[in-house]
Structures are given as C-alpha cells and as structure tokens.
C-alpha cells in the first residue's frame, strides 16, 4: 500500500539518529525524474496508494516539482517528508500546483537552542517554524514529526503544544529506532524507563484531551518492549522503499543487512522485484522463522519483528528480534539500557555532506 521514495541522501542537517545507510548514495547516482515517474506508475499498478517523498532532504532536488507531478499523474497521494529548512513559500506553492497532497515536517525539539544542537544546523528551528506557516497559508495538511529520545523527551508537552500552534492535524511522536547511525549514538539517545513511562502517560492523556483537534501517533522504543512490533507491517507485505540509486527494499534500512541482493528499478520492473526477488522473499511470511517465533501464536501479528534490529544486535538477521521477551537474545536490550544509563557521551554527528 505504501512506497517510500528516497529521492536523495543529501541533507543540510546532521542528525545523530539518522536512519539512512552508513554508506550513502552520491548525487550522480540518483534516479532522474522520468525514471521516478515510471516507478510511480508501476507502484500504482501494484496497488500502492500512498507515496512518501523523502531523503535526506528531498528539497535539494531541483526537479522535485517534476517528480511531484509524476506522482499526481500516477494517481498517488503524495506526502513530502522534509526538514523544511530549504523550502520557501514560492516553491511550496509550486509543489502544490504540481499536485502535492500533504507535508510532513520534522522537528528536533520544541526549544530552538536544543533543536539546533540536535539537528546540527544553527537557525534551523526558526526556519522550520516559518515553513510551517507557509504550509498553513498554502492550505496543505501538515503532520509534525518529532523524533524523541533522552535529550528532548522531557519537553514532550511542549512538542504537543507546538503541533497545535503550527496548525498540524497530526503529530508523530517517534522514539529513535536503534540501527545505522542511531546505533552509534545509542548511549546518548536511549531514554530512561521513567522518561518513557511519563511520555506514554502524557500521550494517552493528550489523545483524550485533543480528540478532534490533533491525532497523535506514538512509536515506542523496542528496548523496553516485551514483544516486538510488526516492522513495516511485516517484511514484504504492504510496503516497499526505493533508494536514491534505485535499489528496491522491503524497508528503508534493509541495505544494512549483508548477504541480500536488492534489485534495481533500472534493471527490473517493480512488480518483478516485489514478487520474485530473493530479498523480498527471504523473510516474507513465516517459513523462515526460527523458534520460538515459528511456534508462537503471534507469528502472524508481529511477523518476527525487525530484521535490521536483529542483525544490529546479534549479527544475524534471521534471529528472533531481541525485543521479544522469548528471544534467547533479549538480555542484550537489558545490557544496552544499563550501559546507556551509565554513559556520559554526547552525539557523534552525521556528516551528510559526504553524500553530495
């Protein structure tokens, strides 16, 4: 149902929890607008309804308006996932004229000093606020995406208030997921259990109080879980991603997994890749599962959890996700929580400019 089109890995921010691969695609390798247009039509034929235009920062693409027009021509509902720091009102209006349906704006904190420190861009937070006003003036629906962690979670109430002030219809409170660059910064990012419990209670209270004004999505960190999430709704079940260079992935982080060949849309159709590639079939369904997943009555609910997390923590993508209390590797999460509680490290920033 959903396609994540990662148009570029280039980005002006240096977020320490960046979910892009450790090895980034260069600008010279990026798909052109016409190829993206073909991919969008193939996606629509597969049944995709929602298209997420992402990056990096998609606004670095000078042909973003043409890409957006291709999405509209394919009949896809388009959502621009952006930092907002490279867009102004004129370009936003051009994107809306090209057929853009929705804007998802990321914020690093509710407080400017902290937000700029986390994102690694001085003045970035102020630019985001100006851009949110432009989205409102353009009449486009707005989702605010707040990636939360130890160093901003205590201001969750302010983030909720910020979403209301900016006129967002939806707020995504998304705890950092620890793979890729975020895994390197886990000790500086992982919240305490007390922080998590307070945040969860706050979200539940706000959902009740703000019914009809603000929808709040809440993604919790797996490190305090007893059961894993169904990552992307299950590997190869309802979602796919296309990297800037054209590789087709069951999730945006799947390139971190060794031993998998991800076909390219330059060589094969999206339908052939979705149905026939080893990469999509490797962890699809339940036949691949080891015990205790194979005999679990939740195996068709969580689909074994996250393959990228299993690899990041155990070195084996085929292991049971350690987020599950039944996993023989569940103790690794307890060790990570303990280590993070004792750590005093600060961020190691992502230098995205190396991808440009």
Tab-separated table of C-alpha atoms in Angstrom:
chain	number	residue	atom	x	y	z
A	1	UNK	CA	0.000	0.000	0.000
A	2	UNK	CA	2.888	2.395	0.665
A	3	UNK	CA	6.013	3.436	-1.231
A	4	UNK	CA	8.875	5.386	0.305
A	5	UNK	CA	10.725	7.184	-2.488
A	6	UNK	CA	14.098	8.213	-1.123
A	7	UNK	CA	14.952	10.855	-3.701
A	8	UNK	CA	18.388	11.691	-2.289
A	9	UNK	CA	20.680	11.116	0.662
A	10	UNK	CA	21.861	14.746	0.594
A	11	UNK	CA	20.756	16.775	3.617
A	12	UNK	CA	21.733	20.024	5.370
A	13	UNK	CA	21.141	18.502	8.807
A	14	UNK	CA	23.490	16.200	10.748
A	15	UNK	CA	21.032	14.343	12.969
A	16	UNK	CA	22.748	11.840	15.290
A	17	UNK	CA	19.849	9.379	14.860
A	18	UNK	CA	19.861	9.438	11.043
A	19	UNK	CA	18.210	6.305	9.659
A	20	UNK	CA	19.874	6.428	6.247
A	21	UNK	CA	22.524	3.791	5.450
A	22	UNK	CA	26.060	4.243	6.699
A	23	UNK	CA	27.163	4.232	3.043
A	24	UNK	CA	25.311	6.992	1.235
A	25	UNK	CA	24.430	7.357	-2.440
A	26	UNK	CA	26.066	10.253	-4.257
A	27	UNK	CA	24.068	12.781	-6.264
A	28	UNK	CA	25.425	11.388	-9.538
A	29	UNK	CA	23.788	8.025	-8.789
A	30	UNK	CA	20.273	9.367	-8.148
A	31	UNK	CA	17.348	8.351	-10.338
A	32	UNK	CA	16.120	11.089	-12.687
A	33	UNK	CA	12.578	12.447	-12.610
A	34	UNK	CA	11.346	10.405	-15.591
A	35	UNK	CA	12.572	7.156	-14.038
A	36	UNK	CA	10.790	8.065	-10.817
A	37	UNK	CA	7.678	8.684	-12.902
A	38	UNK	CA	7.860	5.168	-14.339
A	39	UNK	CA	8.360	3.736	-10.860
A	40	UNK	CA	5.287	5.625	-9.596
A	41	UNK	CA	3.077	4.226	-12.353
A	42	UNK	CA	4.385	0.712	-11.667
A	43	UNK	CA	3.724	1.223	-7.959
A	44	UNK	CA	0.143	2.322	-8.634
A	45	UNK	CA	-0.384	-0.786	-10.762
A	46	UNK	CA	0.792	-2.897	-7.795
A	47	UNK	CA	-1.821	-1.278	-5.551
A	48	UNK	CA	0.253	1.417	-3.845
A	49	UNK	CA	-1.939	4.275	-2.615
A	50	UNK	CA	0.394	6.453	-0.558
A	51	UNK	CA	3.708	7.852	-1.739
A	52	UNK	CA	6.219	9.377	0.667
A	53	UNK	CA	8.787	11.654	-0.975
A	54	UNK	CA	11.765	11.552	1.338
A	55	UNK	CA	15.532	11.676	1.616
A	56	UNK	CA	17.868	13.012	3.025
A	57	UNK	CA	16.198	16.282	2.208
A	58	UNK	CA	14.066	15.985	-0.959
A	59	UNK	CA	14.104	19.757	-1.488
A	60	UNK	CA	17.739	19.570	-2.636
A	61	UNK	CA	16.347	18.026	-5.832
A	62	UNK	CA	15.880	20.830	-8.356
A	63	UNK	CA	13.397	18.614	-10.201
A	64	UNK	CA	11.203	17.987	-7.155
A	65	UNK	CA	8.258	19.711	-8.834
A	66	UNK	CA	8.557	17.395	-11.849
A	67	UNK	CA	8.793	14.355	-9.577
A	68	UNK	CA	5.690	15.530	-7.703
A	69	UNK	CA	3.816	15.992	-10.988
A	70	UNK	CA	4.701	12.413	-11.963
A	71	UNK	CA	3.212	11.226	-8.657
A	72	UNK	CA	-0.025	13.095	-9.334
A	73	UNK	CA	-0.187	11.692	-12.860
A	74	UNK	CA	0.120	8.183	-11.416
A	75	UNK	CA	-2.820	8.849	-9.096
A	76	UNK	CA	-0.795	8.535	-5.893
A	77	UNK	CA	-1.427	10.503	-2.698
A	78	UNK	CA	1.876	12.289	-2.143
A	79	UNK	CA	3.391	13.197	1.210
A	80	UNK	CA	6.544	15.324	1.292
A	81	UNK	CA	8.784	14.389	4.229
A	82	UNK	CA	11.028	17.391	4.777
A	83	UNK	CA	13.179	19.256	7.276
A	84	UNK	CA	11.641	22.464	5.938
A	85	UNK	CA	14.913	24.393	6.038
A	86	UNK	CA	15.374	24.591	2.249
A	87	UNK	CA	11.826	25.479	1.202
A	88	UNK	CA	10.058	28.814	0.961
A	89	UNK	CA	6.511	29.833	0.152
A	90	UNK	CA	7.079	30.221	-3.580
A	91	UNK	CA	8.479	26.733	-4.008
A	92	UNK	CA	5.838	25.230	-1.760
A	93	UNK	CA	3.125	26.800	-3.909
A	94	UNK	CA	4.818	25.364	-6.996
A	95	UNK	CA	4.805	21.916	-5.412
A	96	UNK	CA	1.135	22.279	-4.508
A	97	UNK	CA	0.382	23.288	-8.098
A	98	UNK	CA	2.249	20.173	-9.259
A	99	UNK	CA	-0.102	18.042	-7.169
A	100	UNK	CA	1.476	17.688	-3.716
A	101	UNK	CA	-1.140	16.467	-1.224
A	102	UNK	CA	0.494	16.643	2.218
A	103	UNK	CA	3.566	17.870	4.104
A	104	UNK	CA	5.328	16.089	6.967
A	105	UNK	CA	7.726	18.422	8.776
A	106	UNK	CA	10.423	17.111	11.107
A	107	UNK	CA	11.384	18.945	14.290
A	108	UNK	CA	14.228	18.055	16.629
A	109	UNK	CA	12.835	19.729	19.770
A	110	UNK	CA	10.375	22.392	20.896
A	111	UNK	CA	13.185	24.631	22.134
A	112	UNK	CA	15.283	26.359	19.467
A	113	UNK	CA	18.692	26.017	21.123
A	114	UNK	CA	18.275	22.313	21.753
A	115	UNK	CA	16.670	21.692	18.353
A	116	UNK	CA	19.548	23.351	16.521
A	117	UNK	CA	22.092	21.425	18.586
A	118	UNK	CA	20.430	18.090	17.816
A	119	UNK	CA	19.992	18.816	14.109
A	120	UNK	CA	23.442	20.350	13.806
A	121	UNK	CA	22.203	23.454	11.951
A	122	UNK	CA	22.226	26.898	13.507
A	123	UNK	CA	18.934	28.692	12.921
A	124	UNK	CA	17.294	25.538	11.623
A	125	UNK	CA	14.427	25.525	14.101
A	126	UNK	CA	13.392	29.078	13.227
A	127	UNK	CA	13.364	28.166	9.538
A	128	UNK	CA	11.105	25.216	10.301
A	129	UNK	CA	8.594	27.436	12.099
A	130	UNK	CA	8.486	29.850	9.158
A	131	UNK	CA	7.991	26.967	6.754
A	132	UNK	CA	5.131	25.530	8.836
A	133	UNK	CA	3.356	28.882	8.479
A	134	UNK	CA	3.844	28.659	4.696
A	135	UNK	CA	2.273	25.189	4.693
A	136	UNK	CA	-0.721	26.545	6.553
A	137	UNK	CA	-1.007	29.514	4.164
A	138	UNK	CA	-0.842	27.158	1.174
A	139	UNK	CA	-3.797	25.179	2.534
A	140	UNK	CA	-1.892	21.896	2.691
A	141	UNK	CA	-2.428	19.451	5.575
A	142	UNK	CA	0.525	19.272	7.956
A	143	UNK	CA	1.946	16.456	10.062
A	144	UNK	CA	4.632	17.300	12.594
A	145	UNK	CA	7.187	14.532	13.108
A	146	UNK	CA	9.101	14.661	16.397
A	147	UNK	CA	11.844	12.078	16.848
A	148	UNK	CA	12.201	11.770	20.606
A	149	UNK	CA	14.982	10.467	22.837
A	150	UNK	CA	16.674	11.070	26.157
A	151	UNK	CA	17.747	14.622	25.303
A	152	UNK	CA	14.354	16.041	24.299
A	153	UNK	CA	11.729	13.715	25.792
A	154	UNK	CA	11.255	15.854	28.889
A	155	UNK	CA	9.803	18.562	26.614
A	156	UNK	CA	7.167	16.327	25.032
A	157	UNK	CA	4.404	18.543	26.430
A	158	UNK	CA	5.962	21.484	24.599
A	159	UNK	CA	6.187	19.464	21.381
A	160	UNK	CA	2.462	18.696	21.616
A	161	UNK	CA	1.743	22.383	22.175
A	162	UNK	CA	3.984	23.281	19.226
A	163	UNK	CA	1.989	20.991	16.948
A	164	UNK	CA	-1.190	22.797	17.964
A	165	UNK	CA	0.386	26.226	17.471
A	166	UNK	CA	1.596	25.319	13.988
A	167	UNK	CA	-1.808	24.047	12.913
A	168	UNK	CA	-0.765	20.426	12.438
A	169	UNK	CA	-3.538	17.887	12.136
A	170	UNK	CA	-1.265	15.032	13.160
A	171	UNK	CA	1.748	14.646	15.431
A	172	UNK	CA	4.069	11.672	15.164
A	173	UNK	CA	5.927	11.078	18.415
A	174	UNK	CA	8.532	8.625	17.204
A	175	UNK	CA	11.136	7.232	19.573
A	176	UNK	CA	14.510	6.654	17.949
A	177	UNK	CA	14.951	3.187	16.484
A	178	UNK	CA	18.487	1.955	17.073
A	179	UNK	CA	20.204	0.817	13.907
A	180	UNK	CA	22.515	2.562	11.457
A	181	UNK	CA	23.823	5.883	12.720
A	182	UNK	CA	21.455	5.876	15.702
A	183	UNK	CA	23.066	2.689	16.995
A	184	UNK	CA	26.373	4.541	17.197
A	185	UNK	CA	24.680	7.173	19.359
A	186	UNK	CA	22.545	4.825	21.433
A	187	UNK	CA	24.167	5.674	24.759
A	188	UNK	CA	23.432	9.375	24.241
A	189	UNK	CA	19.883	8.837	22.955
A	190	UNK	CA	18.250	5.946	24.824
A	191	UNK	CA	15.710	7.330	27.334
A	192	UNK	CA	15.317	6.062	30.859
A	193	UNK	CA	12.354	3.899	31.798
A	194	UNK	CA	10.989	6.763	33.894
A	195	UNK	CA	11.126	9.092	30.888
A	196	UNK	CA	9.376	6.535	28.707
A	197	UNK	CA	6.601	5.878	31.221
A	198	UNK	CA	5.990	9.608	31.694
A	199	UNK	CA	5.888	10.166	27.931
A	200	UNK	CA	3.472	7.295	27.364
A	201	UNK	CA	1.121	8.614	30.026
A	202	UNK	CA	1.342	12.113	28.542
A	203	UNK	CA	0.488	10.861	25.042
A	204	UNK	CA	-2.513	8.928	26.322
A	205	UNK	CA	-3.806	11.957	28.231
A	206	UNK	CA	-3.260	14.278	25.253
A	207	UNK	CA	-5.038	11.899	22.883
A	208	UNK	CA	-8.140	12.090	25.044
A	209	UNK	CA	-7.969	15.830	25.633
A	210	UNK	CA	-7.269	16.728	21.993
A	211	UNK	CA	-9.731	14.433	20.225
A	212	UNK	CA	-10.906	16.193	17.084
A	213	UNK	CA	-8.022	18.703	17.179
A	214	UNK	CA	-4.851	16.629	16.905
A	215	UNK	CA	-4.175	12.989	16.056
A	216	UNK	CA	-1.112	11.661	17.863
A	217	UNK	CA	0.779	8.635	16.557
A	218	UNK	CA	3.164	7.065	19.040
A	219	UNK	CA	6.088	4.784	18.199
A	220	UNK	CA	7.748	3.348	21.315
A	221	UNK	CA	11.367	2.179	21.618
A	222	UNK	CA	11.795	-1.581	21.378
A	223	UNK	CA	14.396	-1.604	24.148
A	224	UNK	CA	11.699	-1.656	26.840
A	225	UNK	CA	9.328	-3.988	24.998
A	226	UNK	CA	8.175	-7.490	25.855
A	227	UNK	CA	7.007	-8.193	22.300
A	228	UNK	CA	8.351	-6.836	19.010
A	229	UNK	CA	6.494	-4.582	16.573
A	230	UNK	CA	5.482	-5.811	13.149
A	231	UNK	CA	8.202	-3.865	11.368
A	232	UNK	CA	6.698	-2.132	8.321
A	233	UNK	CA	3.652	-4.346	8.760
A	234	UNK	CA	5.767	-7.414	8.085
A	235	UNK	CA	8.672	-7.885	5.650
A	236	UNK	CA	7.431	-7.620	2.055
A	237	UNK	CA	3.737	-7.478	2.957
A	238	UNK	CA	2.457	-3.949	2.366
A	239	UNK	CA	5.400	-1.589	1.993
A	240	UNK	CA	8.449	-1.033	-0.149
A	241	UNK	CA	11.153	1.592	-0.457
A	242	UNK	CA	13.274	2.700	-3.386
A	243	UNK	CA	16.703	4.117	-2.610
A	244	UNK	CA	18.126	7.214	-4.365
A	245	UNK	CA	20.133	4.949	-6.652
A	246	UNK	CA	17.111	2.764	-7.492
A	247	UNK	CA	17.518	-0.252	-5.233
A	248	UNK	CA	14.180	-1.673	-4.075
A	249	UNK	CA	13.977	-2.516	-0.381
A	250	UNK	CA	11.422	-4.114	1.978
A	251	UNK	CA	12.263	-1.332	4.471
A	252	UNK	CA	14.375	1.789	4.221
A	253	UNK	CA	17.111	0.355	6.469
A	254	UNK	CA	17.380	-3.049	4.793
A	255	UNK	CA	20.603	-2.171	2.967
A	256	UNK	CA	22.365	-2.688	6.300
A	257	UNK	CA	21.753	-6.437	6.006
A	258	UNK	CA	24.587	-8.482	4.447
A	259	UNK	CA	24.003	-11.336	2.045
A	260	UNK	CA	20.960	-9.822	0.348
A	261	UNK	CA	20.904	-8.549	-3.223
A	262	UNK	CA	18.403	-5.759	-3.739
A	263	UNK	CA	17.421	-5.442	-7.416
A	264	UNK	CA	17.334	-2.066	-9.134
A	265	UNK	CA	14.405	-0.433	-10.915
A	266	UNK	CA	16.799	0.368	-13.758
A	267	UNK	CA	17.012	-3.373	-14.466
A	268	UNK	CA	13.651	-4.870	-13.467
A	269	UNK	CA	10.063	-3.755	-13.054
A	270	UNK	CA	8.742	-3.054	-9.582
A	271	UNK	CA	6.287	-5.965	-9.948
A	272	UNK	CA	9.051	-8.434	-10.825
A	273	UNK	CA	11.091	-7.291	-7.844
A	274	UNK	CA	8.133	-7.391	-5.440
A	275	UNK	CA	7.056	-10.896	-6.401
A	276	UNK	CA	10.229	-12.647	-7.455
A	277	UNK	CA	13.321	-11.260	-5.767
A	278	UNK	CA	15.133	-13.275	-3.126
A	279	UNK	CA	15.481	-10.153	-0.993
A	280	UNK	CA	11.718	-9.750	-0.641
A	281	UNK	CA	11.027	-13.451	-0.232
A	282	UNK	CA	13.829	-14.157	2.265
A	283	UNK	CA	11.860	-13.039	5.357
A	284	UNK	CA	8.367	-12.875	3.900
A	285	UNK	CA	5.669	-14.854	5.706
A	286	UNK	CA	6.561	-17.347	8.438
A	287	UNK	CA	8.510	-20.208	6.843
A	288	UNK	CA	11.870	-18.552	7.513
A	289	UNK	CA	11.252	-18.203	11.246
A	290	UNK	CA	13.327	-19.952	13.896
A	291	UNK	CA	11.933	-20.983	17.246
A	292	UNK	CA	10.435	-19.527	19.347
A	293	UNK	CA	8.821	-17.487	16.528
A	294	UNK	CA	7.783	-20.483	14.450
A	295	UNK	CA	5.589	-21.946	17.192
A	296	UNK	CA	4.326	-18.619	18.569
A	297	UNK	CA	0.639	-17.708	18.259
A	298	UNK	CA	1.698	-14.111	17.488
A	299	UNK	CA	3.816	-15.010	14.469
A	300	UNK	CA	1.235	-13.570	12.035
A	301	UNK	CA	0.874	-10.419	14.132
A	302	UNK	CA	4.457	-9.274	14.633
A	303	UNK	CA	5.946	-11.297	11.709
A	304	UNK	CA	9.118	-11.896	13.697
A	305	UNK	CA	9.793	-8.228	14.441
A	306	UNK	CA	12.580	-6.183	12.874
A	307	UNK	CA	15.241	-7.898	10.779
A	308	UNK	CA	17.531	-4.868	10.895
A	309	UNK	CA	17.352	-4.760	14.677
A	310	UNK	CA	18.025	-8.482	14.920
A	311	UNK	CA	21.134	-8.016	12.790
A	312	UNK	CA	22.287	-4.876	14.608
A	313	UNK	CA	22.150	-6.610	17.997
A	314	UNK	CA	23.061	-10.216	17.176
A	315	UNK	CA	24.868	-10.089	13.844
A	316	UNK	CA	22.260	-12.426	12.313
A	317	UNK	CA	19.194	-11.044	10.506
A	318	UNK	CA	17.460	-14.411	10.811
A	319	UNK	CA	17.416	-14.434	14.614
A	320	UNK	CA	14.330	-13.705	16.668
A	321	UNK	CA	14.107	-9.959	17.276
A	322	UNK	CA	15.687	-9.392	20.724
A	323	UNK	CA	12.768	-7.068	21.549
A	324	UNK	CA	10.755	-10.232	22.214
A	325	UNK	CA	10.949	-11.437	25.807
A	326	UNK	CA	11.029	-15.014	24.454
A	327	UNK	CA	14.148	-14.348	22.389
A	328	UNK	CA	17.354	-16.002	23.649
A	329	UNK	CA	18.984	-12.613	22.940
A	330	UNK	CA	16.553	-10.465	24.952
A	331	UNK	CA	19.226	-9.835	27.589
A	332	UNK	CA	21.096	-7.696	25.050
A	333	UNK	CA	18.468	-4.997	25.474
A	334	UNK	CA	18.876	-5.048	29.240
A	335	UNK	CA	22.629	-4.631	28.809
A	336	UNK	CA	22.106	-1.704	26.421
A	337	UNK	CA	19.770	0.050	28.867
A	338	UNK	CA	22.271	-0.422	31.673
A	339	UNK	CA	25.171	0.874	29.587
A	340	UNK	CA	23.181	3.913	28.416
A	341	UNK	CA	22.219	4.794	31.992
A	342	UNK	CA	25.881	4.903	32.986
A	343	UNK	CA	27.114	6.724	29.879
A	344	UNK	CA	28.088	10.386	29.696
A	345	UNK	CA	28.809	10.528	25.958
A	346	UNK	CA	27.449	13.197	23.631
A	347	UNK	CA	26.432	12.890	19.990
A	348	UNK	CA	28.566	11.782	17.082
A	349	UNK	CA	27.047	13.817	14.267
A	350	UNK	CA	26.234	12.552	10.820
A	351	UNK	CA	28.177	14.394	8.127
A	352	UNK	CA	25.660	14.107	5.327
A	353	UNK	CA	27.617	16.423	3.040
A	354	UNK	CA	29.830	13.491	2.076
A	355	UNK	CA	26.905	12.130	0.046
A	356	UNK	CA	26.645	15.202	-2.188
